[in-house]
PDB file of C-alpha atoms and ligand atoms in Angstrom:
ATOM      1  CA  MET A   1     113.729  89.800  89.257  1.00  0.00           C
ATOM      2  CA  GLU A   2     115.489  90.492  85.936  1.00  0.00           C
ATOM      3  CA  GLU A   3     113.089  88.152  84.138  1.00  0.00           C
ATOM      4  CA  LEU A   4     110.101  89.962  85.615  1.00  0.00           C
ATOM      5  CA  LYS A   5     111.575  93.365  84.778  1.00  0.00           C
ATOM      6  CA  GLN A   6     112.021  92.130  81.216  1.00  0.00           C
ATOM      7  CA  LYS A   7     108.384  91.031  81.161  1.00  0.00           C
ATOM      8  CA  LEU A   8     107.352  94.483  82.383  1.00  0.00           C
ATOM      9  CA  SER A   9     109.724  96.351  80.079  1.00  0.00           C
ATOM     10  CA  ASP A  10     106.828  97.819  78.099  1.00  0.00           C
ATOM     11  CA  ILE A  11     105.697  99.485  81.348  1.00  0.00           C
ATOM     12  CA  LEU A  12     108.973 100.210  83.148  1.00  0.00           C
ATOM     13  CA  LYS A  13     110.188 102.631  80.496  1.00  0.00           C
ATOM     14  CA  PRO A  14     112.895 105.248  81.091  1.00  0.00           C
ATOM     15  CA  ASP A  15     110.425 108.141  80.753  1.00  0.00           C
ATOM     16  CA  LYS A  16     108.449 106.698  83.711  1.00  0.00           C
ATOM     17  CA  LYS A  17     111.493 106.429  85.960  1.00  0.00           C
ATOM     18  CA  ASN A  18     110.233 108.972  88.469  1.00  0.00           C
ATOM     19  CA  ARG A  19     108.444 108.490  91.750  1.00  0.00           C
ATOM     20  CA  ARG A  20     105.526 110.652  90.587  1.00  0.00           C
ATOM     21  CA  HIS A  21     104.660 107.849  88.141  1.00  0.00           C
ATOM     22  CA  LEU A  22     104.243 105.260  90.897  1.00  0.00           C
ATOM     23  CA  ILE A  23     100.438 105.079  90.758  1.00  0.00           C
ATOM     24  CA  TYR A  24     100.510 104.885  86.965  1.00  0.00           C
ATOM     25  CA  LEU A  25     103.064 102.043  87.155  1.00  0.00           C
ATOM     26  CA  LEU A  26     100.982 100.140  89.710  1.00  0.00           C
ATOM     27  CA  GLN A  27      97.871 100.564  87.560  1.00  0.00           C
ATOM     28  CA  ALA A  28      99.689  99.496  84.385  1.00  0.00           C
ATOM     29  CA  VAL A  29     101.181  96.391  86.011  1.00  0.00           C
ATOM     30  CA  GLN A  30      97.803  95.432  87.460  1.00  0.00           C
ATOM     31  CA  GLN A  31      96.188  95.969  84.080  1.00  0.00           C
ATOM     32  CA  LYS A  32      98.745  93.664  82.501  1.00  0.00           C
ATOM     33  CA  SER A  33      98.882  90.943  85.172  1.00  0.00           C
ATOM     34  CA  GLY A  34      95.432  91.210  86.747  1.00  0.00           C
ATOM     35  CA  TYR A  35      96.961  91.889  90.172  1.00  0.00           C
ATOM     36  CA  LEU A  36     100.070  93.169  91.947  1.00  0.00           C
ATOM     37  CA  SER A  37     102.378  90.393  93.049  1.00  0.00           C
ATOM     38  CA  LYS A  38     105.020  90.982  95.709  1.00  0.00           C
ATOM     39  CA  GLU A  39     107.660  90.470  93.024  1.00  0.00           C
ATOM     40  CA  ALA A  40     106.048  93.044  90.722  1.00  0.00           C
ATOM     41  CA  MET A  41     105.929  95.622  93.520  1.00  0.00           C
ATOM     42  CA  LEU A  42     109.603  94.956  94.278  1.00  0.00           C
ATOM     43  CA  ALA A  43     110.432  95.328  90.575  1.00  0.00           C
ATOM     44  CA  ILE A  44     108.683  98.720  90.559  1.00  0.00           C
ATOM     45  CA  ALA A  45     110.528  99.724  93.763  1.00  0.00           C
ATOM     46  CA  ASP A  46     113.833  98.710  92.225  1.00  0.00           C
ATOM     47  CA  PHE A  47     113.006 100.560  88.997  1.00  0.00           C
ATOM     48  CA  LEU A  48     112.144 103.767  90.877  1.00  0.00           C
ATOM     49  CA  ASP A  49     114.945 103.237  93.382  1.00  0.00           C
ATOM     50  CA  ILE A  50     112.613 103.541  96.372  1.00  0.00           C
ATOM     51  CA  PRO A  51     111.970 101.074  99.239  1.00  0.00           C
ATOM     52  CA  GLY A  52     109.609  98.161  98.568  1.00  0.00           C
ATOM     53  CA  SER A  53     107.726  99.119 101.741  1.00  0.00           C
ATOM     54  CA  THR A  54     106.892 102.502 100.177  1.00  0.00           C
ATOM     55  CA  VAL A  55     105.421 100.855  97.087  1.00  0.00           C
ATOM     56  CA  TYR A  56     103.493  98.363  99.217  1.00  0.00           C
ATOM     57  CA  GLY A  57     102.245 101.108 101.547  1.00  0.00           C
ATOM     58  CA  ILE A  58     100.922 103.201  98.686  1.00  0.00           C
ATOM     59  CA  ALA A  59      99.410 100.226  96.827  1.00  0.00           C
ATOM     60  CA  THR A  60      97.537  99.063  99.923  1.00  0.00           C
ATOM     61  CA  PHE A  61      96.266 102.587 100.599  1.00  0.00           C
ATOM     62  CA  TYR A  62      94.090 102.506  97.464  1.00  0.00           C
ATOM     63  CA  ASN A  63      91.347  99.899  97.150  1.00  0.00           C
ATOM     64  CA  GLN A  64      91.710  99.836  93.350  1.00  0.00           C
ATOM     65  CA  PHE A  65      94.636  97.424  93.712  1.00  0.00           C
ATOM     66  CA  ARG A  66      94.417  93.704  94.335  1.00  0.00           C
ATOM     67  CA  PHE A  67      97.179  91.445  95.579  1.00  0.00           C
ATOM     68  CA  THR A  68      95.946  88.009  94.581  1.00  0.00           C
ATOM     69  CA  PRO A  69      95.429  86.720  91.011  1.00  0.00           C
ATOM     70  CA  LEU A  70      92.032  86.991  89.351  1.00  0.00           C
ATOM     71  CA  GLY A  71      89.825  83.920  89.274  1.00  0.00           C
ATOM     72  CA  LYS A  72      88.682  82.248  86.076  1.00  0.00           C
ATOM     73  CA  HIS A  73      85.435  84.188  86.588  1.00  0.00           C
ATOM     74  CA  PRO A  74      86.300  87.579  88.080  1.00  0.00           C
ATOM     75  CA  VAL A  75      83.312  88.900  90.031  1.00  0.00           C
ATOM     76  CA  LYS A  76      83.096  92.669  90.267  1.00  0.00           C
ATOM     77  CA  VAL A  77      80.452  94.246  92.448  1.00  0.00           C
ATOM     78  CA  CYS A  78      79.819  97.877  91.601  1.00  0.00           C
ATOM     79  CA  MET A  79      80.055 100.178  94.576  1.00  0.00           C
ATOM     80  CA  GLY A  80      79.585 103.407  92.657  1.00  0.00           C
ATOM     81  CA  THR A  81      77.114 105.890  94.139  1.00  0.00           C
ATOM     82  CA  ALA A  82      74.015 104.691  92.255  1.00  0.00           C
ATOM     83  CA  CYS A  83      74.678 101.044  93.115  1.00  0.00           C
ATOM     84  CA  HIS A  84      75.660 101.809  96.685  1.00  0.00           C
ATOM     85  CA  LEU A  85      72.406 103.728  97.254  1.00  0.00           C
ATOM     86  CA  VAL A  86      70.216 100.799  96.193  1.00  0.00           C
ATOM     87  CA  GLY A  87      71.889  97.974  98.054  1.00  0.00           C
ATOM     88  CA  GLY A  88      75.283  97.406  96.459  1.00  0.00           C
ATOM     89  CA  LYS A  89      76.834  96.765  99.861  1.00  0.00           C
ATOM     90  CA  LEU A  90      74.300  94.020 100.633  1.00  0.00           C
ATOM     91  CA  VAL A  91      75.006  92.445  97.255  1.00  0.00           C
ATOM     92  CA  LEU A  92      78.742  92.574  97.925  1.00  0.00           C
ATOM     93  CA  GLU A  93      78.277  90.951 101.340  1.00  0.00           C
ATOM     94  CA  ALA A  94      76.031  88.264  99.847  1.00  0.00           C
ATOM     95  CA  MET A  95      78.599  87.551  97.135  1.00  0.00           C
ATOM     96  CA  ALA A  96      81.395  87.279  99.703  1.00  0.00           C
ATOM     97  CA  ARG A  97      79.233  84.919 101.788  1.00  0.00           C
ATOM     98  CA  GLU A  98      78.230  82.809  98.802  1.00  0.00           C
ATOM     99  CA  LEU A  99      81.801  82.479  97.523  1.00  0.00           C
ATOM    100  CA  ASP A 100      83.151  82.205 101.063  1.00  0.00           C
ATOM    101  CA  ILE A 101      85.968  84.659 100.324  1.00  0.00           C
ATOM    102  CA  GLU A 102      86.744  88.222 101.258  1.00  0.00           C
ATOM    103  CA  VAL A 103      86.821  91.166  98.867  1.00  0.00           C
ATOM    104  CA  GLY A 104      90.126  90.954  96.996  1.00  0.00           C
ATOM    105  CA  GLY A 105      90.238  87.189  97.481  1.00  0.00           C
ATOM    106  CA  ILE A 106      90.018  84.148  95.245  1.00  0.00           C
ATOM    107  CA  THR A 107      88.295  80.803  95.791  1.00  0.00           C
ATOM    108  CA  PRO A 108      90.615  77.854  96.536  1.00  0.00           C
ATOM    109  CA  ASP A 109      89.776  76.293  93.141  1.00  0.00           C
ATOM    110  CA  HIS A 110      90.685  79.608  91.422  1.00  0.00           C
ATOM    111  CA  GLU A 111      87.271  79.738  89.762  1.00  0.00           C
ATOM    112  CA  PHE A 112      86.091  83.037  91.279  1.00  0.00           C
ATOM    113  CA  SER A 113      87.718  86.195  92.564  1.00  0.00           C
ATOM    114  CA  LEU A 114      85.811  89.038  94.171  1.00  0.00           C
ATOM    115  CA  ASP A 115      86.358  92.767  93.882  1.00  0.00           C
ATOM    116  CA  ARG A 116      84.463  95.950  94.519  1.00  0.00           C
ATOM    117  CA  VAL A 117      84.710  98.422  91.660  1.00  0.00           C
ATOM    118  CA  ALA A 118      83.728 101.997  90.930  1.00  0.00           C
ATOM    119  CA  CYS A 119      80.868 102.790  88.516  1.00  0.00           C
ATOM    120  CA  VAL A 120      80.812 100.381  85.591  1.00  0.00           C
ATOM    121  CA  GLY A 121      78.716 102.764  83.506  1.00  0.00           C
ATOM    122  CA  CYS A 122      75.214 101.275  83.659  1.00  0.00           C
ATOM    123  CA  CYS A 123      73.730 103.057  86.654  1.00  0.00           C
ATOM    124  CA  ALA A 124      70.142 102.624  85.396  1.00  0.00           C
ATOM    125  CA  LEU A 125      70.580  98.902  86.098  1.00  0.00           C
ATOM    126  CA  ALA A 126      71.828  99.393  89.675  1.00  0.00           C
ATOM    127  CA  PRO A 127      72.867  97.535  91.663  1.00  0.00           C
ATOM    128  CA  VAL A 128      75.138  95.879  89.143  1.00  0.00           C
ATOM    129  CA  VAL A 129      77.500  92.903  89.284  1.00  0.00           C
ATOM    130  CA  VAL A 130      79.874  92.011  86.457  1.00  0.00           C
ATOM    131  CA  ILE A 131      81.004  88.392  86.224  1.00  0.00           C
ATOM    132  CA  GLY A 132      83.554  87.878  83.488  1.00  0.00           C
ATOM    133  CA  ASP A 133      82.129  89.809  80.533  1.00  0.00           C
ATOM    134  CA  SER A 134      78.496  89.550  81.631  1.00  0.00           C
ATOM    135  CA  VAL A 135      76.570  92.278  83.402  1.00  0.00           C
ATOM    136  CA  TYR A 136      74.016  91.188  86.010  1.00  0.00           C
ATOM    137  CA  PRO A 137      71.487  94.018  86.542  1.00  0.00           C
ATOM    138  CA  LYS A 138      69.290  94.912  89.500  1.00  0.00           C
ATOM    139  CA  MET A 139      71.016  92.455  91.775  1.00  0.00           C
ATOM    140  CA  THR A 140      69.722  91.413  95.165  1.00  0.00           C
ATOM    141  CA  PRO A 141      71.261  88.980  97.663  1.00  0.00           C
ATOM    142  CA  PRO A 142      68.982  86.090  96.500  1.00  0.00           C
ATOM    143  CA  LYS A 143      69.927  86.768  92.859  1.00  0.00           C
ATOM    144  CA  VAL A 144      73.610  86.400  93.793  1.00  0.00           C
ATOM    145  CA  GLU A 145      73.116  82.714  94.447  1.00  0.00           C
ATOM    146  CA  GLU A 146      71.176  82.311  91.162  1.00  0.00           C
ATOM    147  CA  ALA A 147      73.924  83.985  89.138  1.00  0.00           C
ATOM    148  CA  LEU A 148      76.622  81.772  90.620  1.00  0.00           C
ATOM    149  CA  VAL A 149      74.566  78.583  90.320  1.00  0.00           C
ATOM    150  CA  ILE A 150      74.345  79.181  86.570  1.00  0.00           C
ATOM    151  CA  ILE A 151      78.116  79.652  86.210  1.00  0.00           C
ATOM    152  CA  LYS A 152      79.375  76.987  88.623  1.00  0.00           C
ATOM    153  CA  PRO A 153      78.089  73.855  86.819  1.00  0.00           C
ATOM    154  CA  VAL A 154      79.379  75.070  83.420  1.00  0.00           C
ATOM    155  CA  SER A 155      82.706  75.900  84.979  1.00  0.00           C
ATOM    156  CA  GLN A 156      82.946  72.526  86.758  1.00  0.00           C
ATOM    157  CA  GLU A 157      82.116  70.662  83.516  1.00  0.00           C
ATOM    158  CA  GLN A 158      84.868  72.538  81.675  1.00  0.00           C
ATOM    159  CA  SER A 159      87.368  71.754  84.467  1.00  0.00           C
ATOM    160  CA  GLU A 160      86.485  68.052  84.335  1.00  0.00           C
ATOM    161  CA  LYS A 161      87.014  67.957  80.548  1.00  0.00           C
ATOM    162  CA  GLN A 162      90.507  69.481  80.868  1.00  0.00           C
TER     163      GLN A 162
HETATM  164  S1  FES B   1      77.228 103.260  90.081  1.00  0.00           S
HETATM  165 FE1  FES B   1      77.095 101.170  89.588  1.00  0.00          FE
HETATM  166  S2  FES B   1      76.888 101.210  87.447  1.00  0.00           S
HETATM  167 FE2  FES B   1      77.134 103.282  87.962  1.00  0.00          FE
END
């Protein structure tokens, strides 16, 4: 715990030692680590001197937080209004089916993780998926498979070389 607190010392600063900063602390830790581990949530609880169950309860209330690490290729399906209106939900379902994981999950080989996100800022291209740093515009369920087929072989080759 002390080691983790040390690692998070740039976030768990004395001026943030107040329960009203809980959401900020959760966001900052997720930003830094890519997700909220059980240990990180307990470190925040200890820092704020509140029960771990309170931190967990609040973190799980908001769908902006994830509780498993990000994959090597984080897949983010935009569920902002523009994307939602033109089939974002179908794209998200197709992505979950294709990767065989649930939203917030990660594939067993740690290659892909899947999240729904709010507007990524390119509504004219809706529905949008972001995989790593690449934006995939005007997505449809069949295009989901195409996008992943392009990434998977490259990713597998790199894994074999390592
Ligand atoms: S709502 Fe999806 S990019 Fe804006």
